[in-house]
Amino acid sequence: MSIVLEKKQNITSIAKKKGKEKIVMITAYDTLFAKLFDKKVDIILVGDSLSMSFGGDEDTLQIGLDEMIYHTNAVCKGATHPLIICDMPFGTYVDEKEALKNAMKVYQKTKAHAVKIEGGEAKAHIIKHLTDNGIAVMAHIGLLPQSVRGEGGYRVKGKSEDEAKQLLKDAKAAQKAGAFCVVVEGVKSEVATKITKALDIPTIGIGAGNGTDGQVLVWSDAFGFFEDFKPKFVKRYLNGGELIKNALDEYVKEVKDGSFPSEKHSY
Ligand code: KIV
């Protein structure tokens, strides 16, 4: 079955899916893959995961706003129907003024529908300032990749009662501040489900079980192109790396033995 989603998404159509239809989000970073994902998914996230999966960085902290804008523009050129979200990189939303200046730059320089920022209760004032000024915000709670150095590593959240309570507070604070949607990353399934039930806005899970309103995966993880490591929550839908390497072997072999280009591929 080939999926073709004919409806163009916006933040209202995404919000309306809560409780009715699961929301599918995937990352993309360029026009080529945005075109492949167009009319297939509800949301494309131009995630700062770009810096790890494609930039070779150890974490997501080194990528800057101009790079995110470049890649968001590339995605906007390829995808006409999904909601497109630009991840605000580390250090670009430290206070209200800075956050608004940078989020406005994203809106002015790209056609992204919304921005994503990491943080719940602690970032509620920023979410409110952005939404008060016409910027649509997706919040991101739980395991926050931009906090990896500050926290000394990645850790699943919601294992203790205190942590579970704080996560619920984070989600509710983000909703109250005006976020239209919340990513819940690396959170115990039962806690993510409880958060989902407590909110009016949709939750998108990654490593947060099956009880959220939608799911997101980094495309190079989902399709097996990123082979350095595979977290437990990733399901590989394709062995992309292997397919590419096999095809490349064939190309190399044919160039070396002179069978490519043949008559068919010559003028
Ligand atoms: O950067 C990213 O791709 C993300 C998702 C994993 C949610 O933030």
PDB file of N, CA and C in Angstrom, residues 118-125 127 139-144 151 155-175 182-188 191-192 194-196 198-199:
ATOM      1  N   GLU A 118      13.842  22.856  23.381  1.00  0.00           N
ATOM      2  CA  GLU A 118      13.950  21.848  24.437  1.00  0.00           C
ATOM      3  C   GLU A 118      13.697  22.481  25.799  1.00  0.00           C
ATOM      4  N   GLY A 119      12.793  21.869  26.570  1.00  0.00           N
ATOM      5  CA  GLY A 119      12.540  22.353  27.921  1.00  0.00           C
ATOM      6  C   GLY A 119      11.053  22.492  28.179  1.00  0.00           C
ATOM      7  N   GLY A 120      10.640  22.276  29.427  1.00  0.00           N
ATOM      8  CA  GLY A 120       9.242  22.384  29.821  1.00  0.00           C
ATOM      9  C   GLY A 120       9.020  23.576  30.717  1.00  0.00           C
ATOM     10  N   GLU A 121       8.884  23.292  32.033  1.00  0.00           N
ATOM     11  CA  GLU A 121       8.595  24.371  32.991  1.00  0.00           C
ATOM     12  C   GLU A 121       9.664  25.468  32.948  1.00  0.00           C
ATOM     13  N   ALA A 122      10.925  25.032  32.846  1.00  0.00           N
ATOM     14  CA  ALA A 122      12.032  26.000  32.866  1.00  0.00           C
ATOM     15  C   ALA A 122      12.049  26.900  31.629  1.00  0.00           C
ATOM     16  N   LYS A 123      11.407  26.465  30.570  1.00  0.00           N
ATOM     17  CA  LYS A 123      11.406  27.261  29.332  1.00  0.00           C
ATOM     18  C   LYS A 123      10.010  27.816  29.018  1.00  0.00           C
ATOM     19  N   ALA A 124       9.083  27.697  29.968  1.00  0.00           N
ATOM     20  CA  ALA A 124       7.699  28.132  29.706  1.00  0.00           C
ATOM     21  C   ALA A 124       7.641  29.630  29.370  1.00  0.00           C
ATOM     22  N   HIS A 125       8.465  30.435  30.066  1.00  0.00           N
ATOM     23  CA  HIS A 125       8.440  31.888  29.789  1.00  0.00           C
ATOM     24  C   HIS A 125       8.890  32.182  28.355  1.00  0.00           C
ATOM     25  N   ILE A 127       8.571  29.960  25.766  1.00  0.00           N
ATOM     26  CA  ILE A 127       7.486  29.476  24.888  1.00  0.00           C
ATOM     27  C   ILE A 127       6.380  30.540  24.827  1.00  0.00           C
ATOM     28  N   ALA A 139       7.198  22.069  21.942  1.00  0.00           N
ATOM     29  CA  ALA A 139       8.099  21.918  23.098  1.00  0.00           C
ATOM     30  C   ALA A 139       8.717  20.519  23.050  1.00  0.00           C
ATOM     31  N   HIS A 140       9.741  20.297  23.844  1.00  0.00           N
ATOM     32  CA  HIS A 140      10.449  19.003  23.859  1.00  0.00           C
ATOM     33  C   HIS A 140      10.836  18.746  25.306  1.00  0.00           C
ATOM     34  N   ILE A 141      10.277  17.693  25.898  1.00  0.00           N
ATOM     35  CA  ILE A 141      10.554  17.391  27.309  1.00  0.00           C
ATOM     36  C   ILE A 141      11.114  15.970  27.451  1.00  0.00           C
ATOM     37  N   GLY A 142      11.589  15.675  28.673  1.00  0.00           N
ATOM     38  CA  GLY A 142      12.161  14.347  28.942  1.00  0.00           C
ATOM     39  C   GLY A 142      13.662  14.391  28.760  1.00  0.00           C
ATOM     40  N   LEU A 143      14.188  13.438  28.005  1.00  0.00           N
ATOM     41  CA  LEU A 143      15.616  13.437  27.704  1.00  0.00           C
ATOM     42  C   LEU A 143      15.866  14.578  26.717  1.00  0.00           C
ATOM     43  N   LEU A 144      16.705  15.531  27.131  1.00  0.00           N
ATOM     44  CA  LEU A 144      16.956  16.704  26.296  1.00  0.00           C
ATOM     45  C   LEU A 144      18.383  16.616  25.755  1.00  0.00           C
ATOM     46  N   GLU A 151      24.339  17.435  31.907  1.00  0.00           N
ATOM     47  CA  GLU A 151      23.839  16.335  32.751  1.00  0.00           C
ATOM     48  C   GLU A 151      24.797  15.146  32.787  1.00  0.00           C
ATOM     49  N   ARG A 155      20.066   9.869  29.711  1.00  0.00           N
ATOM     50  CA  ARG A 155      19.434   8.991  30.705  1.00  0.00           C
ATOM     51  C   ARG A 155      17.914   9.006  30.511  1.00  0.00           C
ATOM     52  N   VAL A 156      17.318   7.817  30.560  1.00  0.00           N
ATOM     53  CA  VAL A 156      15.858   7.725  30.453  1.00  0.00           C
ATOM     54  C   VAL A 156      15.235   8.424  31.657  1.00  0.00           C
ATOM     55  N   LYS A 157      14.185   9.213  31.403  1.00  0.00           N
ATOM     56  CA  LYS A 157      13.560  10.005  32.463  1.00  0.00           C
ATOM     57  C   LYS A 157      12.225   9.393  32.910  1.00  0.00           C
ATOM     58  N   GLY A 158      11.860   9.723  34.149  1.00  0.00           N
ATOM     59  CA  GLY A 158      10.549   9.288  34.657  1.00  0.00           C
ATOM     60  C   GLY A 158      10.604   8.001  35.442  1.00  0.00           C
ATOM     61  N   LYS A 159      11.824   7.617  35.864  1.00  0.00           N
ATOM     62  CA  LYS A 159      11.943   6.358  36.603  1.00  0.00           C
ATOM     63  C   LYS A 159      11.508   6.524  38.063  1.00  0.00           C
ATOM     64  N   SER A 160      11.734   7.720  38.614  1.00  0.00           N
ATOM     65  CA  SER A 160      11.304   7.949  40.001  1.00  0.00           C
ATOM     66  C   SER A 160       9.998   8.733  39.997  1.00  0.00           C
ATOM     67  N   GLU A 161       9.303   8.689  41.142  1.00  0.00           N
ATOM     68  CA  GLU A 161       8.019   9.399  41.235  1.00  0.00           C
ATOM     69  C   GLU A 161       8.221  10.904  41.085  1.00  0.00           C
ATOM     70  N   ASP A 162       9.311  11.415  41.685  1.00  0.00           N
ATOM     71  CA  ASP A 162       9.588  12.861  41.600  1.00  0.00           C
ATOM     72  C   ASP A 162       9.807  13.283  40.154  1.00  0.00           C
ATOM     73  N   GLU A 163      10.567  12.448  39.445  1.00  0.00           N
ATOM     74  CA  GLU A 163      10.849  12.775  38.039  1.00  0.00           C
ATOM     75  C   GLU A 163       9.582  12.720  37.205  1.00  0.00           C
ATOM     76  N   ALA A 164       8.758  11.708  37.480  1.00  0.00           N
ATOM     77  CA  ALA A 164       7.493  11.581  36.734  1.00  0.00           C
ATOM     78  C   ALA A 164       6.607  12.803  36.983  1.00  0.00           C
ATOM     79  N   LYS A 165       6.582  13.265  38.244  1.00  0.00           N
ATOM     80  CA  LYS A 165       5.774  14.455  38.588  1.00  0.00           C
ATOM     81  C   LYS A 165       6.296  15.676  37.845  1.00  0.00           C
ATOM     82  N   GLN A 166       7.632  15.809  37.826  1.00  0.00           N
ATOM     83  CA  GLN A 166       8.242  16.968  37.155  1.00  0.00           C
ATOM     84  C   GLN A 166       7.939  16.953  35.650  1.00  0.00           C
ATOM     85  N   LEU A 167       7.966  15.762  35.059  1.00  0.00           N
ATOM     86  CA  LEU A 167       7.677  15.659  33.618  1.00  0.00           C
ATOM     87  C   LEU A 167       6.250  16.106  33.310  1.00  0.00           C
ATOM     88  N   LEU A 168       5.337  15.724  34.192  1.00  0.00           N
ATOM     89  CA  LEU A 168       3.945  16.134  33.995  1.00  0.00           C
ATOM     90  C   LEU A 168       3.833  17.660  34.121  1.00  0.00           C
ATOM     91  N   LYS A 169       4.555  18.207  35.117  1.00  0.00           N
ATOM     92  CA  LYS A 169       4.574  19.667  35.291  1.00  0.00           C
ATOM     93  C   LYS A 169       5.140  20.343  34.044  1.00  0.00           C
ATOM     94  N   ASP A 170       6.224  19.749  33.510  1.00  0.00           N
ATOM     95  CA  ASP A 170       6.863  20.311  32.300  1.00  0.00           C
ATOM     96  C   ASP A 170       5.863  20.361  31.149  1.00  0.00           C
ATOM     97  N   ALA A 171       5.166  19.244  30.957  1.00  0.00           N
ATOM     98  CA  ALA A 171       4.223  19.154  29.839  1.00  0.00           C
ATOM     99  C   ALA A 171       3.090  20.159  30.009  1.00  0.00           C
ATOM    100  N   LYS A 172       2.571  20.244  31.218  1.00  0.00           N
ATOM    101  CA  LYS A 172       1.448  21.169  31.458  1.00  0.00           C
ATOM    102  C   LYS A 172       1.906  22.630  31.320  1.00  0.00           C
ATOM    103  N   ALA A 173       3.124  22.912  31.778  1.00  0.00           N
ATOM    104  CA  ALA A 173       3.640  24.289  31.668  1.00  0.00           C
ATOM    105  C   ALA A 173       3.824  24.672  30.203  1.00  0.00           C
ATOM    106  N   ALA A 174       4.310  23.722  29.398  1.00  0.00           N
ATOM    107  CA  ALA A 174       4.508  23.997  27.962  1.00  0.00           C
ATOM    108  C   ALA A 174       3.160  24.261  27.293  1.00  0.00           C
ATOM    109  N   GLN A 175       2.174  23.446  27.650  1.00  0.00           N
ATOM    110  CA  GLN A 175       0.831  23.632  27.075  1.00  0.00           C
ATOM    111  C   GLN A 175       0.254  24.989  27.487  1.00  0.00           C
ATOM    112  N   VAL A 182       3.945  18.640  21.968  1.00  0.00           N
ATOM    113  CA  VAL A 182       5.120  18.374  22.813  1.00  0.00           C
ATOM    114  C   VAL A 182       5.798  17.079  22.396  1.00  0.00           C
ATOM    115  N   VAL A 183       7.097  17.146  22.155  1.00  0.00           N
ATOM    116  CA  VAL A 183       7.882  15.922  21.956  1.00  0.00           C
ATOM    117  C   VAL A 183       8.240  15.385  23.340  1.00  0.00           C
ATOM    118  N   VAL A 184       8.036  14.089  23.522  1.00  0.00           N
ATOM    119  CA  VAL A 184       8.392  13.446  24.796  1.00  0.00           C
ATOM    120  C   VAL A 184       9.463  12.415  24.461  1.00  0.00           C
ATOM    121  N   GLU A 185      10.700  12.702  24.891  1.00  0.00           N
ATOM    122  CA  GLU A 185      11.816  11.828  24.491  1.00  0.00           C
ATOM    123  C   GLU A 185      12.397  11.063  25.678  1.00  0.00           C
ATOM    124  N   GLY A 186      12.676   9.784  25.473  1.00  0.00           N
ATOM    125  CA  GLY A 186      13.391   8.976  26.467  1.00  0.00           C
ATOM    126  C   GLY A 186      12.699   8.950  27.809  1.00  0.00           C
ATOM    127  N   VAL A 187      11.412   8.636  27.806  1.00  0.00           N
ATOM    128  CA  VAL A 187      10.609   8.666  29.037  1.00  0.00           C
ATOM    129  C   VAL A 187       9.933   7.306  29.206  1.00  0.00           C
ATOM    130  N   LYS A 188       9.840   6.836  30.441  1.00  0.00           N
ATOM    131  CA  LYS A 188       9.153   5.569  30.724  1.00  0.00           C
ATOM    132  C   LYS A 188       7.753   5.609  30.086  1.00  0.00           C
ATOM    133  N   VAL A 191       4.682   6.817  32.037  1.00  0.00           N
ATOM    134  CA  VAL A 191       4.692   8.258  32.349  1.00  0.00           C
ATOM    135  C   VAL A 191       4.288   9.058  31.103  1.00  0.00           C
ATOM    136  N   ALA A 192       4.817   8.663  29.951  1.00  0.00           N
ATOM    137  CA  ALA A 192       4.473   9.354  28.695  1.00  0.00           C
ATOM    138  C   ALA A 192       2.979   9.208  28.399  1.00  0.00           C
ATOM    139  N   LYS A 194       0.609   8.810  30.651  1.00  0.00           N
ATOM    140  CA  LYS A 194      -0.107   9.649  31.619  1.00  0.00           C
ATOM    141  C   LYS A 194      -0.077  11.121  31.169  1.00  0.00           C
ATOM    142  N   ILE A 195       1.085  11.552  30.704  1.00  0.00           N
ATOM    143  CA  ILE A 195       1.226  12.934  30.215  1.00  0.00           C
ATOM    144  C   ILE A 195       0.275  13.161  29.041  1.00  0.00           C
ATOM    145  N   THR A 196       0.253  12.201  28.131  1.00  0.00           N
ATOM    146  CA  THR A 196      -0.597  12.313  26.932  1.00  0.00           C
ATOM    147  C   THR A 196      -2.067  12.467  27.323  1.00  0.00           C
ATOM    148  N   ALA A 198      -3.168  13.642  30.091  1.00  0.00           N
ATOM    149  CA  ALA A 198      -3.412  14.860  30.872  1.00  0.00           C
ATOM    150  C   ALA A 198      -3.426  16.125  30.009  1.00  0.00           C
ATOM    151  N   LEU A 199      -2.955  16.013  28.767  1.00  0.00           N
ATOM    152  CA  LEU A 199      -2.841  17.217  27.918  1.00  0.00           C
ATOM    153  C   LEU A 199      -3.959  17.312  26.886  1.00  0.00           C
TER     154      LEU A 199
END
